[in-house]
């Protein structure tokens, strides 16, 4: 349950993200994610890509028994996330790691792995961290549509084209991965939910 203070603080984080051009989850996307966590009784979450802690805080506020580990490689964003998590008194439930996710080794198992980091690397994040997923649990990825560019014929710069191709490769990887059943949702910037068989 949010207090008025909590709502204002969340709005402040949203404003800060806008002002400093920090990509955080879109409203529809974060609503989908928090609903999903609530409905599926998810308690242990690994997030790749903290930014300034917005989605981690929103996820933690779903239920007071939720614990989150969240990884962010950017030092300034990590520091801002630490501040924000403290403001919500969530230090005991959100563990922030300031490292490149590819250098992080975790032994814990999670009910949900939320991939929201470098979009060209999603296959690598998925394959690196799937060993940390409990059976019958979930990997969710944001920005699967990438501003409507995945699957479109729009003219793009070479770099953007490459990025969009990598996201498209990730979609194919999920569709062809027999260890998971993946559903795709046109919500926010496009979300995939993969369930481990
Ligand atoms: N989940 C956040 C939210 O909605 O509030 C937004 C995350 S933002 C889209 C992606 C973040 O992932 C960026 O802050 C970026 O620095 C971080 N990132 C990208 N690649 C990473 C990596 N290899 N390891 C850790 N963090 C990474």
Coordinates of C-alpha atoms and ligand atoms in Angstrom, one line a residue:
X1 CA 0.0 0.0 0.0
X2 CA 1.4 3.4 -0.9
X3 CA 1.3 6.4 1.5
X4 CA 1.0 9.9 0.1
X5 CA 4.7 10.3 0.9
X6 CA 5.5 7.2 -1.2
X7 CA 3.4 8.4 -4.1
X8 CA 5.2 11.8 -4.1
X9 CA 8.6 10.1 -3.8
X10 CA 7.8 7.8 -6.8
X11 CA 6.7 10.9 -8.8
X12 CA 10.0 12.6 -7.9
X13 CA 11.9 9.6 -9.2
X14 CA 9.9 9.7 -12.4
X15 CA 10.6 13.4 -12.8
X16 CA 14.3 12.9 -12.1
X17 CA 14.4 10.2 -14.8
X18 CA 12.8 12.5 -17.3
X19 CA 15.0 15.4 -16.5
X20 CA 18.3 13.4 -16.7
X21 CA 17.1 11.2 -19.6
X22 CA 17.3 8.0 -17.7
X23 CA 15.2 5.2 -19.2
X24 CA 12.8 3.7 -16.7
X25 CA 9.9 1.4 -17.3
X26 CA 6.8 3.0 -18.9
X27 CA 3.7 3.3 -16.8
X28 CA 1.8 0.4 -18.6
X29 CA 4.8 -1.8 -18.4
X30 CA 5.5 -1.3 -14.7
X31 CA 1.8 -1.9 -14.0
X32 CA 1.9 -5.2 -15.9
X33 CA 5.0 -6.2 -14.0
X34 CA 3.8 -5.4 -10.5
X35 CA 0.4 -7.1 -11.3
X36 CA 2.2 -10.2 -12.5
X37 CA 4.3 -10.3 -9.3
X38 CA 1.2 -10.0 -7.2
X39 CA -0.8 -12.6 -9.1
X40 CA 2.0 -15.1 -9.2
X41 CA 3.0 -14.7 -5.6
X42 CA 6.6 -13.9 -6.6
X43 CA 9.0 -13.4 -3.6
X44 CA 12.5 -13.5 -4.9
X45 CA 13.5 -11.3 -7.8
X46 CA 16.7 -10.7 -9.7
X47 CA 16.8 -7.5 -11.8
X48 CA 19.4 -6.8 -14.4
X49 CA 19.5 -3.0 -14.9
X50 CA 18.6 -1.0 -11.8
X51 CA 19.1 2.5 -13.3
X52 CA 18.0 4.7 -10.4
X53 CA 15.9 2.0 -8.6
X54 CA 12.5 2.9 -9.9
X55 CA 11.3 -0.5 -11.0
X56 CA 13.1 -2.3 -8.0
X57 CA 11.2 0.0 -5.6
X58 CA 7.9 -0.5 -7.4
X59 CA 8.3 -4.3 -7.3
X60 CA 9.4 -4.3 -3.6
X61 CA 6.3 -2.3 -2.7
X62 CA 4.0 -5.1 -4.0
X63 CA 4.4 -7.1 -0.9
X64 CA 6.6 -6.8 2.2
X65 CA 8.0 -10.3 1.8
X66 CA 9.5 -9.6 -1.6
X67 CA 13.3 -9.6 -1.8
X68 CA 15.2 -8.1 -4.7
X69 CA 18.8 -8.3 -6.0
X70 CA 19.4 -5.6 -8.6
X71 CA 22.5 -5.0 -10.7
X72 CA 23.6 -1.7 -12.2
X73 CA 27.0 -1.0 -13.9
X74 CA 26.7 2.8 -14.1
X75 CA 28.2 4.3 -10.9
X76 CA 26.1 7.5 -10.9
X77 CA 22.9 5.7 -11.4
X78 CA 23.8 3.2 -8.8
X79 CA 24.4 6.0 -6.2
X80 CA 21.1 7.5 -7.1
X81 CA 19.4 4.1 -6.6
X82 CA 21.0 3.7 -3.2
X83 CA 19.6 7.1 -2.2
X84 CA 16.1 6.2 -3.5
X85 CA 16.0 2.8 -1.9
X86 CA 17.0 4.4 1.5
X87 CA 14.2 7.0 1.1
X88 CA 11.7 4.1 1.0
X89 CA 13.5 2.2 3.9
X90 CA 13.9 -0.7 1.6
X91 CA 17.6 -1.4 2.2
X92 CA 16.8 -4.7 3.9
X93 CA 14.8 -6.0 0.9
X94 CA 16.6 -4.5 -2.1
X95 CA 20.2 -5.5 -2.5
X96 CA 22.0 -3.3 -5.0
X97 CA 25.1 -4.4 -6.8
X98 CA 27.3 -1.9 -8.6
X99 CA 28.9 -4.1 -11.2
X100 CA 28.7 -5.2 -14.8
X101 CA 26.1 -8.0 -14.7
X102 CA 28.5 -10.2 -16.7
X103 CA 31.0 -10.0 -13.8
X104 CA 28.5 -11.0 -11.2
X105 CA 28.2 -14.6 -10.0
X106 CA 25.2 -15.5 -7.9
X107 CA 24.3 -18.7 -6.2
X108 CA 20.8 -17.8 -5.1
X109 CA 17.7 -18.9 -6.9
X110 CA 14.9 -16.6 -7.9
X111 CA 11.2 -16.7 -8.8
X112 CA 11.6 -14.0 -11.4
X113 CA 14.5 -12.7 -13.4
X114 CA 13.7 -9.3 -14.9
X115 CA 16.0 -8.4 -17.8
X116 CA 16.0 -4.6 -18.4
X117 CA 19.6 -3.7 -19.3
X118 CA 21.6 -3.4 -22.5
X119 CA 19.0 -4.4 -25.1
X120 CA 21.6 -5.9 -27.5
X121 CA 22.7 -8.4 -24.8
X122 CA 19.5 -10.0 -23.8
X123 CA 20.4 -13.5 -25.0
X124 CA 23.6 -13.3 -23.0
X125 CA 21.9 -12.1 -19.9
X126 CA 19.3 -14.9 -20.3
X127 CA 21.8 -17.6 -20.7
X128 CA 24.1 -16.4 -18.0
X129 CA 21.4 -16.1 -15.3
X130 CA 18.9 -18.9 -16.2
X131 CA 20.8 -21.2 -13.8
X132 CA 19.6 -18.9 -11.0
X133 CA 15.9 -19.5 -11.9
X134 CA 13.7 -21.8 -9.9
X135 CA 11.7 -24.4 -11.9
X136 CA 8.3 -23.3 -13.3
X137 CA 9.3 -19.7 -12.7
X138 CA 9.7 -16.6 -14.9
X139 CA 12.1 -14.5 -17.0
X140 CA 10.6 -11.2 -18.0
X141 CA 12.2 -8.9 -20.5
X142 CA 11.3 -5.3 -21.3
X143 CA 11.5 -3.3 -24.6
X144 CA 10.8 -6.3 -26.9
X145 CA 9.2 -4.0 -29.4
X146 CA 11.9 -1.3 -29.0
X147 CA 9.7 1.8 -29.8
X148 CA 7.8 -0.2 -32.5
X149 CA 11.0 -0.7 -34.5
X150 CA 11.3 -4.5 -34.1
X151 CA 9.8 -6.0 -37.3
X152 CA 9.3 -2.6 -39.0
X153 CA 10.8 -1.4 -42.3
X154 CA 11.5 2.1 -41.0
X155 CA 14.7 3.8 -42.1
X156 CA 17.3 3.7 -39.3
X157 CA 21.0 4.4 -38.7
X158 CA 23.4 1.5 -39.0
X159 CA 23.8 1.3 -35.2
X160 CA 20.1 1.4 -34.5
X161 CA 19.5 -1.3 -37.2
X162 CA 22.1 -3.5 -35.5
X163 CA 20.4 -3.1 -32.1
X164 CA 16.9 -3.8 -33.5
X165 CA 18.3 -6.9 -35.3
X166 CA 19.7 -8.1 -31.9
X167 CA 16.4 -7.6 -30.2
X168 CA 14.7 -9.5 -33.1
X169 CA 17.3 -12.3 -32.6
X170 CA 16.3 -12.4 -29.0
X171 CA 12.6 -12.8 -29.9
X172 CA 13.6 -15.7 -32.2
X173 CA 15.8 -17.2 -29.4
X174 CA 12.8 -17.1 -27.0
X175 CA 10.4 -18.6 -29.6
X176 CA 12.8 -21.5 -30.3
X177 CA 13.8 -22.2 -26.8
X178 CA 12.1 -25.5 -25.8
X179 CA 13.0 -25.2 -22.2
X180 CA 10.6 -22.2 -21.8
X181 CA 7.2 -21.2 -23.0
X182 CA 7.2 -17.6 -23.9
X183 CA 4.4 -15.2 -24.3
X184 CA 4.8 -11.7 -25.9
X185 CA 2.7 -8.7 -24.8
X186 CA 2.2 -5.4 -26.6
X187 CA 2.3 -3.5 -23.4
X188 CA 4.5 -0.5 -22.7
X189 CA 7.5 -1.0 -25.0
X190 CA 6.7 -4.7 -25.5
X191 CA 7.2 -7.4 -22.8
X192 CA 8.1 -11.1 -23.0
X193 CA 7.3 -13.5 -20.2
X194 CA 9.1 -16.8 -20.4
X195 CA 8.1 -19.7 -18.1
X196 CA 10.6 -22.4 -17.3
X197 CA 9.2 -25.8 -18.1
Ligands
LIG1 N1 14.8 -1.2 -14.6 C1 15.0 0.2 -14.6 C2 13.7 0.9 -14.3 O1 12.7 0.6 -15.0 O2 13.6 1.6 -13.3 C3 15.5 0.8 -15.9 C4 16.8 0.2 -16.3 S1 17.5 1.0 -17.7 C5 16.4 0.6 -19.0 C6 18.8 -0.1 -18.1 C7 20.0 0.0 -17.2 O3 20.8 -1.1 -17.4 C8 20.9 1.2 -17.4 O4 21.0 2.0 -16.2 C9 22.3 0.6 -17.7 O5 23.3 1.3 -17.2 C10 22.1 -0.8 -17.1 N2 23.0 -1.8 -17.8 C11 23.2 -2.0 -19.1 N3 24.0 -3.0 -19.3 C12 24.3 -3.5 -18.1 C13 25.2 -4.5 -17.6 N4 25.9 -5.3 -18.5 N5 25.3 -4.7 -16.3 C14 24.7 -4.0 -15.4 N6 23.9 -2.9 -15.8 C15 23.7 -2.7 -17.1

